Amino acid sequence: MIQNWTSVCVRCHGPDETGSKTEGRAFFHNEAGYSTFTASGIALGSNLVVTSASLLRPFLLDKLSSYGEMVLSPNSGVDILFESNIDDDGGESWINADLVAVVEAEGMLSSIRRLTGHDSSMWVFGWGTNKGQLGTDLSSIHRFSLRNVGISGLAILRLKPNASQSGLLDIKSNGSTNDDETEAVLGNERSYQLSVPTIGKRLTLHGSGFGLIAPSVLINNISQGIVANIIHPHRAARRADEQANSLMLTDAKFLPGMEGGAVSWDETGELAGLSMLPIRRTDGEPVDISLVIPVACIVAAISPYITIPRQPLQPDHIAALNSSSFINARQAVVMVQVGQTWASGVVISKSGHILTNAHVFTSFLDNISNRTWPNLRSGISLRVRIDSPQQQLWVDDCELVFVSESCWDVALIKIPETCVLNGFLPYLPLRTPEEISRMKPIVKGTPLFAIGHGIFGPSSGILPLITSGICSKVVTHANKPVMLLSSAPVHRGNSGGVLVNTDGQFVGLVTGNGKTSTGRTITHLNFAIPLDAITVAVNAYLLDEDRKWLDRLNTPPIRVDDIWSLRGNTPVWDPIEKVPSKL
C-alpha cells in the first residue's frame, strides 16, 4: 500500500491575450494577457507530484516535440503549494516545478467509451455550461492524444532542485505530518501492496476545491463517499489485476479544482487513486458521480520515471457491503426500457415479477386501457435487461401487469420464467409485515444505499450504480411509514430502483427526486415508498395473481395522497391594519 503521500494545490499559468484558454472552466484568473488556473495534485516523496493533465492542457503546445512529447509553451509555468508552506498570516510559499512528462492512464479512455456508449454527444468533461474543456474531445477517445489528454492524461511534475533541498517540503503519511520522510515513497526498498477496489468501499477525495479563490484558506478540503461502480475497459473484471486497473465511480461530492487530487481508502489511509475531471450531460441533467483513476494505473504510468518495487495485489473485502445479501440485492436490480426511456426495477419473485414505478409508463399507455389491465400504445416496446456477473440478457416478451393510478408510484412487470441466465435470476422477496417488524427499524440517520441504473443508459452496458447516504426522514400516517426521504444521490434512470440498509435488506422503492422551482433536480433529496406500505397487496397478488389485490394500491388514505403530493397548509395572515397618514 502507498501511505506516504500528501495532497497539494497545483497552479498553472501562461500567455492568454484573448482569454480563449479559459473555456469550460469554472474559475480562472485572467489579467495582463495571462491566465491562471488551479487544480489539485499528489506529492509522492521528496520531489515528485502527479496531477491531472487537464490543468496544463491550455498551455501545452499544439504540436509534439521532436521526441514525441507534450511540452509547455514558452512563458508558461507550474507551481506547487504545500499546506505546510502557508504561514499564520496566510502567506503562501509556492514551489516552482518542471513538467517531466504527460502520460496516459491506460484503459481509462476505453472505460469512458463504455460509460458514454453510442451517445457520446450527450456528454462533456469539465465545468462549462454546454462545452467541455480544451483537451476533452470525446469523439477522439479511440487513441490518446492532445485532443483528449484532459480526460485520461497524467502530468508528472518534478520540484526544482533548490526547492526540494530547502526544507520546504512536508510529506505526510496517512494524512499526518512526517518531517523526516523525504525519500521518494515509491523508491524505497520496502515492497508494498495495492488494494483491489470493491463496490461499496468507503473512500475520501482530497483536493483544493475553489482553490484559485483563496489557496491559503481552501487548500486540502475533503469529501467522502463509497465506490459506486467499477468499469473495466473492455468487459466485466474477473481477476484481481483487472479489477485494480478499472475506472472507479464514486458518489463523493466533487468541487471545481479537486481534479488531480488524491483519493484514499478510509480504512487504511492508503492512496486509492486520482480524481478526474467531472463528466456531465449536455442536457443539463445533474451528474453527482465522480470518476477516479485507480492507483494501479498511476503506478504503471509513472514507473518509467521513478523506481518502483514489485507490488502484489491485495484483495479487499468490506463485510457489510460485500455480504451475499448485498451482492444479491444489486444483481436483482434490472434495467427497464420503455420506448427510448429507461428506468430501474427489482425482481421480487423467482417467477420473474418485477417491481418498478408507474410514472415510467404513464405517457406510453393507450387511452382505453384500465390501469389494472394496462396496455402500451401500438409501437411502444417494453424490455428488461438482466445482469449476471458473466453476461447480460435482454428480455423482449415482457408483460405489463399493473400500473398504479394513485400516489403509490408502483408498476408490476412479468417476464417469462424461462428467461433466466443459465438458471440465474436473483430476486428480493417482499417480506411479510411480521418479518419487517423483526428488522432493524429505519429511523432518521439510518445509513442507506440506493441501487439503480442512474445516469448511464442502455448503451453503456454497465451494472447498477450504488450510492450512499442516510435516511433523512421517515414520514408516517397512522403510526405507519408512508414515505422515506434519503440523501443517497439519485439520478435520472434510478426510478424503480431500491433502497437497502447496510445488511442489503430491501427497505424502499425509489420513486424520484426533489426539484427546485426552476425544475432542477436535487440529487441528494430523494423519495422512496417504504415496503411496509405495499408489501401486503403485492404479496397477496403473487400468491394467486388476482389483480383485485393490486387494485387496492389505487385507494390510499387521503392524507397519504396529500403527503406524496407535498400538499401543505397555506399560511393565513391577518390583514395589516392601515393607519391613516398624517399630512
mmCIF file with all atom_site columns, N, CA and C in Angstrom, residues 569-574:
data_model
loop_
_atom_site.group_PDB
_atom_site.id
_atom_site.type_symbol
_atom_site.label_atom_id
_atom_site.label_alt_id
_atom_site.label_comp_id
_atom_site.label_asym_id
_atom_site.label_entity_id
_atom_site.label_seq_id
_atom_site.pdbx_PDB_ins_code
_atom_site.Cartn_x
_atom_site.Cartn_y
_atom_site.Cartn_z
_atom_site.occupancy
_atom_site.B_iso_or_equiv
_atom_site.pdbx_formal_charge
_atom_site.auth_seq_id
_atom_site.auth_comp_id
_atom_site.auth_asym_id
_atom_site.auth_atom_id
_atom_site.pdbx_PDB_model_num
ATOM 1  N N  . ASN A 1 569 ? -50.387 23.220 4.268 1.00 0.00 ? 569 ASN A N  1
ATOM 2  C CA . ASN A 1 569 ? -51.375 24.244 4.595 1.00 0.00 ? 569 ASN A CA 1
ATOM 3  C C  . ASN A 1 569 ? -50.832 25.616 4.219 1.00 0.00 ? 569 ASN A C  1
ATOM 4  N N  . THR A 1 570 ? -51.600 26.324 3.433 1.00 0.00 ? 570 THR A N  1
ATOM 5  C CA . THR A 1 570 ? -51.188 27.668 3.035 1.00 0.00 ? 570 THR A CA 1
ATOM 6  C C  . THR A 1 570 ? -51.290 28.603 4.237 1.00 0.00 ? 570 THR A C  1
ATOM 7  N N  . PRO A 1 571 ? -50.235 29.341 4.544 1.00 0.00 ? 571 PRO A N  1
ATOM 8  C CA . PRO A 1 571 ? -50.299 30.250 5.702 1.00 0.00 ? 571 PRO A CA 1
ATOM 9  C C  . PRO A 1 571 ? -51.337 31.341 5.500 1.00 0.00 ? 571 PRO A C  1
ATOM 10 N N  . VAL A 1 572 ? -52.051 31.652 6.549 1.00 0.00 ? 572 VAL A N  1
ATOM 11 C CA . VAL A 1 572 ? -53.071 32.699 6.519 1.00 0.00 ? 572 VAL A CA 1
ATOM 12 C C  . VAL A 1 572 ? -52.665 33.773 7.517 1.00 0.00 ? 572 VAL A C  1
ATOM 13 N N  . TRP A 1 573 ? -52.629 34.993 7.041 1.00 0.00 ? 573 TRP A N  1
ATOM 14 C CA . TRP A 1 573 ? -52.188 36.096 7.892 1.00 0.00 ? 573 TRP A CA 1
ATOM 15 C C  . TRP A 1 573 ? -53.330 37.109 8.057 1.00 0.00 ? 573 TRP A C  1
ATOM 16 N N  . ASP A 1 574 ? -53.399 37.688 9.224 1.00 0.00 ? 574 ASP A N  1
ATOM 17 C CA . ASP A 1 574 ? -54.366 38.763 9.432 1.00 0.00 ? 574 ASP A CA 1
ATOM 18 C C  . ASP A 1 574 ? -53.968 39.955 8.582 1.00 0.00 ? 574 ASP A C  1
#
